[in-house]
């Protein structure tokens, strides 16, 4: 929804009065009205990419959003919660590099925590060219203030959200202790839990 707010007024495809209303509600922070008017569902219905399935990142964030999302095409097939201890997340954030042209995220250093059994190898193009778009515009991607705020919000809301999806039998709770090397394990966990 923040994407709609950012594009309204800057992209002619988002000049419709509906998008203006969404942008205003997002800017006002009126989460209750967004849910009451079922804005997330309306946006999904308008998005061609969502017609055959989708992966949502950082949504739903609230149980009310989760309940609303269950109305869309029979609800989610799985809710994947990928988590690591806070101190490991902070270490990952501090080593983050982002392609300024396509937003692909990389990590310039290994992240290790013997205490938590975590080993995540650096992930950065050796030749300096972004794997996705070929750009050399790779910049520091850490925003410690925003990260700290987001982590606090996440910690305050996660238990209710995880409980909601666990009760539905849709929760895949996974700790990627070896970074990208855990992809196959995560994929199997999702396939085992998926409802459709």
PDB file of C-alpha atoms in Angstrom:
ATOM      1  CA  UNK A   1       0.000   0.000   0.000  1.00  0.00           C
ATOM      2  CA  UNK A   2       2.974   2.277   0.623  1.00  0.00           C
ATOM      3  CA  UNK A   3       3.902   1.622  -3.005  1.00  0.00           C
ATOM      4  CA  UNK A   4       0.548   3.049  -4.130  1.00  0.00           C
ATOM      5  CA  UNK A   5       1.051   6.115  -1.933  1.00  0.00           C
ATOM      6  CA  UNK A   6       4.501   6.660  -3.449  1.00  0.00           C
ATOM      7  CA  UNK A   7       3.286   6.252  -7.045  1.00  0.00           C
ATOM      8  CA  UNK A   8       0.122   8.340  -6.747  1.00  0.00           C
ATOM      9  CA  UNK A   9       0.816  11.713  -8.342  1.00  0.00           C
ATOM     10  CA  UNK A  10       4.079  10.464  -9.877  1.00  0.00           C
ATOM     11  CA  UNK A  11       2.818   7.728 -12.190  1.00  0.00           C
ATOM     12  CA  UNK A  12      -0.140   8.283 -14.565  1.00  0.00           C
ATOM     13  CA  UNK A  13      -1.289   4.676 -13.979  1.00  0.00           C
ATOM     14  CA  UNK A  14      -2.003   5.643 -10.351  1.00  0.00           C
ATOM     15  CA  UNK A  15      -4.037   8.822 -10.974  1.00  0.00           C
ATOM     16  CA  UNK A  16      -7.436   7.138 -10.485  1.00  0.00           C
ATOM     17  CA  UNK A  17      -9.514   8.454  -7.526  1.00  0.00           C
ATOM     18  CA  UNK A  18      -9.284   5.029  -5.850  1.00  0.00           C
ATOM     19  CA  UNK A  19      -5.494   5.263  -5.716  1.00  0.00           C
ATOM     20  CA  UNK A  20      -5.754   8.827  -4.406  1.00  0.00           C
ATOM     21  CA  UNK A  21      -7.989   7.583  -1.587  1.00  0.00           C
ATOM     22  CA  UNK A  22      -5.555   4.748  -0.781  1.00  0.00           C
ATOM     23  CA  UNK A  23      -2.593   7.150  -0.819  1.00  0.00           C
ATOM     24  CA  UNK A  24      -4.382   9.509   1.579  1.00  0.00           C
ATOM     25  CA  UNK A  25      -5.306   6.695   3.981  1.00  0.00           C
ATOM     26  CA  UNK A  26      -1.724   5.392   3.954  1.00  0.00           C
ATOM     27  CA  UNK A  27      -0.256   8.855   4.554  1.00  0.00           C
ATOM     28  CA  UNK A  28      -2.726   9.421   7.421  1.00  0.00           C
ATOM     29  CA  UNK A  29      -1.821   6.031   8.887  1.00  0.00           C
ATOM     30  CA  UNK A  30      -5.507   5.061   9.054  1.00  0.00           C
ATOM     31  CA  UNK A  31      -4.996   1.303   9.222  1.00  0.00           C
ATOM     32  CA  UNK A  32      -8.510   0.653  10.514  1.00  0.00           C
ATOM     33  CA  UNK A  33     -10.125   2.397   7.541  1.00  0.00           C
ATOM     34  CA  UNK A  34      -7.859   0.562   5.094  1.00  0.00           C
ATOM     35  CA  UNK A  35      -9.066  -2.745   6.567  1.00  0.00           C
ATOM     36  CA  UNK A  36     -12.706  -1.644   6.906  1.00  0.00           C
ATOM     37  CA  UNK A  37     -12.788  -0.747   3.207  1.00  0.00           C
ATOM     38  CA  UNK A  38     -10.889  -3.945   2.303  1.00  0.00           C
ATOM     39  CA  UNK A  39      -8.261  -1.958   0.421  1.00  0.00           C
ATOM     40  CA  UNK A  40      -5.647  -4.775   0.460  1.00  0.00           C
ATOM     41  CA  UNK A  41      -8.108  -7.139  -1.247  1.00  0.00           C
ATOM     42  CA  UNK A  42      -9.067  -4.521  -3.813  1.00  0.00           C
ATOM     43  CA  UNK A  43      -5.408  -3.900  -4.640  1.00  0.00           C
ATOM     44  CA  UNK A  44      -4.794  -7.637  -5.054  1.00  0.00           C
ATOM     45  CA  UNK A  45      -7.785  -7.918  -7.390  1.00  0.00           C
ATOM     46  CA  UNK A  46      -6.423  -5.035  -9.488  1.00  0.00           C
ATOM     47  CA  UNK A  47      -2.933  -6.534  -9.729  1.00  0.00           C
ATOM     48  CA  UNK A  48      -2.543  -8.829 -12.758  1.00  0.00           C
ATOM     49  CA  UNK A  49       0.458 -10.554 -11.151  1.00  0.00           C
ATOM     50  CA  UNK A  50      -1.706 -11.642  -8.178  1.00  0.00           C
ATOM     51  CA  UNK A  51      -4.208 -13.536 -10.305  1.00  0.00           C
ATOM     52  CA  UNK A  52      -2.101 -16.691 -10.530  1.00  0.00           C
ATOM     53  CA  UNK A  53      -0.616 -16.504  -7.033  1.00  0.00           C
ATOM     54  CA  UNK A  54       1.848 -14.263  -5.272  1.00  0.00           C
ATOM     55  CA  UNK A  55       4.395 -13.922  -2.524  1.00  0.00           C
ATOM     56  CA  UNK A  56       3.686 -11.117  -0.070  1.00  0.00           C
ATOM     57  CA  UNK A  57       6.536  -9.629   1.950  1.00  0.00           C
ATOM     58  CA  UNK A  58       5.839  -7.859   5.255  1.00  0.00           C
ATOM     59  CA  UNK A  59       2.103  -8.318   4.804  1.00  0.00           C
ATOM     60  CA  UNK A  60      -0.058  -9.135   6.640  1.00  0.00           C
ATOM     61  CA  UNK A  61       1.355  -7.379   9.675  1.00  0.00           C
ATOM     62  CA  UNK A  62      -1.739  -7.400  11.881  1.00  0.00           C
ATOM     63  CA  UNK A  63      -4.284 -10.140  12.704  1.00  0.00           C
ATOM     64  CA  UNK A  64      -7.023  -7.965  11.128  1.00  0.00           C
ATOM     65  CA  UNK A  65      -5.055  -7.924   7.859  1.00  0.00           C
ATOM     66  CA  UNK A  66      -4.569 -11.694   8.099  1.00  0.00           C
ATOM     67  CA  UNK A  67      -8.300 -12.263   8.597  1.00  0.00           C
ATOM     68  CA  UNK A  68      -9.061 -10.036   5.631  1.00  0.00           C
ATOM     69  CA  UNK A  69      -6.519 -11.835   3.453  1.00  0.00           C
ATOM     70  CA  UNK A  70      -8.278 -15.135   4.132  1.00  0.00           C
ATOM     71  CA  UNK A  71     -11.207 -13.752   2.096  1.00  0.00           C
ATOM     72  CA  UNK A  72      -9.053 -13.503  -1.043  1.00  0.00           C
ATOM     73  CA  UNK A  73      -9.367 -16.617  -3.221  1.00  0.00           C
ATOM     74  CA  UNK A  74      -9.641 -19.001  -0.275  1.00  0.00           C
ATOM     75  CA  UNK A  75      -6.834 -17.431   1.720  1.00  0.00           C
ATOM     76  CA  UNK A  76      -3.121 -18.031   1.847  1.00  0.00           C
ATOM     77  CA  UNK A  77      -1.628 -21.413   1.048  1.00  0.00           C
ATOM     78  CA  UNK A  78       1.082 -20.929   3.658  1.00  0.00           C
ATOM     79  CA  UNK A  79       2.422 -18.230   5.956  1.00  0.00           C
ATOM     80  CA  UNK A  80       6.218 -18.389   5.938  1.00  0.00           C
ATOM     81  CA  UNK A  81       7.910 -16.844   8.955  1.00  0.00           C
ATOM     82  CA  UNK A  82      11.668 -16.650   8.438  1.00  0.00           C
ATOM     83  CA  UNK A  83      13.391 -15.604  11.643  1.00  0.00           C
ATOM     84  CA  UNK A  84      16.764 -15.319  13.330  1.00  0.00           C
ATOM     85  CA  UNK A  85      17.841 -14.021  16.743  1.00  0.00           C
ATOM     86  CA  UNK A  86      17.820 -10.211  16.981  1.00  0.00           C
ATOM     87  CA  UNK A  87      21.604  -9.900  17.365  1.00  0.00           C
ATOM     88  CA  UNK A  88      22.106 -11.922  14.175  1.00  0.00           C
ATOM     89  CA  UNK A  89      19.577  -9.729  12.356  1.00  0.00           C
ATOM     90  CA  UNK A  90      21.524  -6.647  13.476  1.00  0.00           C
ATOM     91  CA  UNK A  91      24.774  -8.178  12.149  1.00  0.00           C
ATOM     92  CA  UNK A  92      23.077  -8.936   8.823  1.00  0.00           C
ATOM     93  CA  UNK A  93      21.682  -5.392   8.609  1.00  0.00           C
ATOM     94  CA  UNK A  94      25.137  -3.894   9.196  1.00  0.00           C
ATOM     95  CA  UNK A  95      26.669  -5.808   6.276  1.00  0.00           C
ATOM     96  CA  UNK A  96      23.842  -5.103   3.803  1.00  0.00           C
ATOM     97  CA  UNK A  97      24.633  -3.762   0.311  1.00  0.00           C
ATOM     98  CA  UNK A  98      21.866  -2.838  -2.149  1.00  0.00           C
ATOM     99  CA  UNK A  99      21.817  -2.302  -5.892  1.00  0.00           C
ATOM    100  CA  UNK A 100      20.518   1.258  -6.226  1.00  0.00           C
ATOM    101  CA  UNK A 101      19.043   0.442  -9.646  1.00  0.00           C
ATOM    102  CA  UNK A 102      17.005  -2.723  -8.955  1.00  0.00           C
ATOM    103  CA  UNK A 103      17.027  -3.059  -5.127  1.00  0.00           C
ATOM    104  CA  UNK A 104      18.691  -6.494  -5.105  1.00  0.00           C
ATOM    105  CA  UNK A 105      20.194  -7.063  -1.644  1.00  0.00           C
ATOM    106  CA  UNK A 106      23.684  -8.430  -1.003  1.00  0.00           C
ATOM    107  CA  UNK A 107      25.843  -8.994   2.079  1.00  0.00           C
ATOM    108  CA  UNK A 108      29.481  -7.867   1.989  1.00  0.00           C
ATOM    109  CA  UNK A 109      30.673  -9.933   4.995  1.00  0.00           C
ATOM    110  CA  UNK A 110      30.084 -13.355   6.494  1.00  0.00           C
ATOM    111  CA  UNK A 111      27.757 -13.393   9.489  1.00  0.00           C
ATOM    112  CA  UNK A 112      28.678 -15.898  12.185  1.00  0.00           C
ATOM    113  CA  UNK A 113      27.186 -16.647  15.591  1.00  0.00           C
ATOM    114  CA  UNK A 114      28.562 -19.715  17.326  1.00  0.00           C
ATOM    115  CA  UNK A 115      26.136 -19.106  20.195  1.00  0.00           C
ATOM    116  CA  UNK A 116      23.121 -19.478  17.865  1.00  0.00           C
ATOM    117  CA  UNK A 117      24.661 -21.902  15.380  1.00  0.00           C
ATOM    118  CA  UNK A 118      24.333 -19.420  12.519  1.00  0.00           C
ATOM    119  CA  UNK A 119      26.706 -19.272   9.546  1.00  0.00           C
ATOM    120  CA  UNK A 120      25.683 -17.060   6.657  1.00  0.00           C
ATOM    121  CA  UNK A 121      28.278 -16.568   3.932  1.00  0.00           C
ATOM    122  CA  UNK A 122      28.741 -13.247   2.217  1.00  0.00           C
ATOM    123  CA  UNK A 123      26.744 -12.823  -0.953  1.00  0.00           C
ATOM    124  CA  UNK A 124      28.264 -10.182  -3.205  1.00  0.00           C
ATOM    125  CA  UNK A 125      29.193 -10.187  -6.900  1.00  0.00           C
ATOM    126  CA  UNK A 126      32.972 -10.531  -7.127  1.00  0.00           C
ATOM    127  CA  UNK A 127      33.072  -8.596 -10.397  1.00  0.00           C
ATOM    128  CA  UNK A 128      31.023  -5.723  -8.935  1.00  0.00           C
ATOM    129  CA  UNK A 129      28.076  -6.217 -11.329  1.00  0.00           C
ATOM    130  CA  UNK A 130      24.597  -6.806  -9.885  1.00  0.00           C
ATOM    131  CA  UNK A 131      23.422 -10.349 -10.585  1.00  0.00           C
ATOM    132  CA  UNK A 132      19.919  -9.157 -11.505  1.00  0.00           C
ATOM    133  CA  UNK A 133      20.420  -6.014 -13.618  1.00  0.00           C
ATOM    134  CA  UNK A 134      24.164  -5.789 -14.310  1.00  0.00           C
ATOM    135  CA  UNK A 135      24.537  -2.397 -12.629  1.00  0.00           C
ATOM    136  CA  UNK A 136      27.686  -1.433 -10.740  1.00  0.00           C
ATOM    137  CA  UNK A 137      25.678   0.942  -8.556  1.00  0.00           C
ATOM    138  CA  UNK A 138      26.025  -1.122  -5.351  1.00  0.00           C
ATOM    139  CA  UNK A 139      25.683   1.022  -2.217  1.00  0.00           C
ATOM    140  CA  UNK A 140      25.468   0.582   1.557  1.00  0.00           C
ATOM    141  CA  UNK A 141      21.940  -0.611   2.275  1.00  0.00           C
ATOM    142  CA  UNK A 142      21.762  -0.366   6.032  1.00  0.00           C
ATOM    143  CA  UNK A 143      19.359   2.038   7.720  1.00  0.00           C
ATOM    144  CA  UNK A 144      19.910   1.356  11.435  1.00  0.00           C
ATOM    145  CA  UNK A 145      17.186   3.719  12.699  1.00  0.00           C
ATOM    146  CA  UNK A 146      14.496   2.285  10.416  1.00  0.00           C
ATOM    147  CA  UNK A 147      15.685  -1.267  11.096  1.00  0.00           C
ATOM    148  CA  UNK A 148      15.508  -0.778  14.862  1.00  0.00           C
ATOM    149  CA  UNK A 149      11.995   0.716  14.583  1.00  0.00           C
ATOM    150  CA  UNK A 150      10.789  -2.080  12.287  1.00  0.00           C
ATOM    151  CA  UNK A 151      12.267  -4.755  14.562  1.00  0.00           C
ATOM    152  CA  UNK A 152      10.465  -3.269  17.568  1.00  0.00           C
ATOM    153  CA  UNK A 153       7.154  -3.227  15.698  1.00  0.00           C
ATOM    154  CA  UNK A 154       7.720  -6.782  14.480  1.00  0.00           C
ATOM    155  CA  UNK A 155       8.475  -8.046  18.002  1.00  0.00           C
ATOM    156  CA  UNK A 156       5.298  -6.439  19.358  1.00  0.00           C
ATOM    157  CA  UNK A 157       3.028  -8.008  16.720  1.00  0.00           C
ATOM    158  CA  UNK A 158       4.539 -11.347  15.734  1.00  0.00           C
ATOM    159  CA  UNK A 159       3.045 -13.589  18.441  1.00  0.00           C
ATOM    160  CA  UNK A 160      -0.573 -12.765  17.536  1.00  0.00           C
ATOM    161  CA  UNK A 161       0.085 -13.172  13.826  1.00  0.00           C
ATOM    162  CA  UNK A 162       1.989 -16.454  14.214  1.00  0.00           C
ATOM    163  CA  UNK A 163      -0.734 -17.796  16.492  1.00  0.00           C
ATOM    164  CA  UNK A 164      -3.395 -16.917  13.899  1.00  0.00           C
ATOM    165  CA  UNK A 165      -1.629 -18.841  11.110  1.00  0.00           C
ATOM    166  CA  UNK A 166      -0.601 -21.697  13.388  1.00  0.00           C
ATOM    167  CA  UNK A 167      -4.267 -22.196  14.339  1.00  0.00           C
ATOM    168  CA  UNK A 168      -5.098 -22.416  10.617  1.00  0.00           C
ATOM    169  CA  UNK A 169      -2.302 -24.967  10.081  1.00  0.00           C
ATOM    170  CA  UNK A 170      -0.567 -22.643   7.606  1.00  0.00           C
ATOM    171  CA  UNK A 171       2.498 -21.580   9.595  1.00  0.00           C
ATOM    172  CA  UNK A 172       5.955 -22.436   8.292  1.00  0.00           C
ATOM    173  CA  UNK A 173       8.331 -21.172  10.985  1.00  0.00           C
ATOM    174  CA  UNK A 174      11.900 -21.402   9.700  1.00  0.00           C
ATOM    175  CA  UNK A 175      15.347 -20.249  10.827  1.00  0.00           C
ATOM    176  CA  UNK A 176      17.799 -20.002   7.892  1.00  0.00           C
ATOM    177  CA  UNK A 177      20.959 -20.647   9.915  1.00  0.00           C
ATOM    178  CA  UNK A 178      23.055 -21.118   6.776  1.00  0.00           C
ATOM    179  CA  UNK A 179      21.654 -18.333   4.608  1.00  0.00           C
ATOM    180  CA  UNK A 180      21.052 -19.256   0.983  1.00  0.00           C
ATOM    181  CA  UNK A 181      22.314 -22.784   1.655  1.00  0.00           C
ATOM    182  CA  UNK A 182      19.053 -23.430   3.565  1.00  0.00           C
ATOM    183  CA  UNK A 183      16.859 -22.662   0.557  1.00  0.00           C
ATOM    184  CA  UNK A 184      16.086 -26.322  -0.235  1.00  0.00           C
ATOM    185  CA  UNK A 185      15.109 -27.019   3.404  1.00  0.00           C
ATOM    186  CA  UNK A 186      12.829 -23.997   3.410  1.00  0.00           C
ATOM    187  CA  UNK A 187      11.270 -25.048   0.115  1.00  0.00           C
ATOM    188  CA  UNK A 188      10.531 -28.551   1.479  1.00  0.00           C
ATOM    189  CA  UNK A 189       8.990 -27.062   4.649  1.00  0.00           C
ATOM    190  CA  UNK A 190       6.685 -24.901   2.540  1.00  0.00           C
ATOM    191  CA  UNK A 191       5.708 -27.803   0.277  1.00  0.00           C
ATOM    192  CA  UNK A 192       4.882 -29.936   3.309  1.00  0.00           C
ATOM    193  CA  UNK A 193       2.616 -27.249   4.814  1.00  0.00           C
ATOM    194  CA  UNK A 194       0.947 -25.766   1.720  1.00  0.00           C
ATOM    195  CA  UNK A 195      -2.831 -26.286   1.707  1.00  0.00           C
ATOM    196  CA  UNK A 196      -3.671 -26.214  -2.017  1.00  0.00           C
TER     197      UNK A 196
END
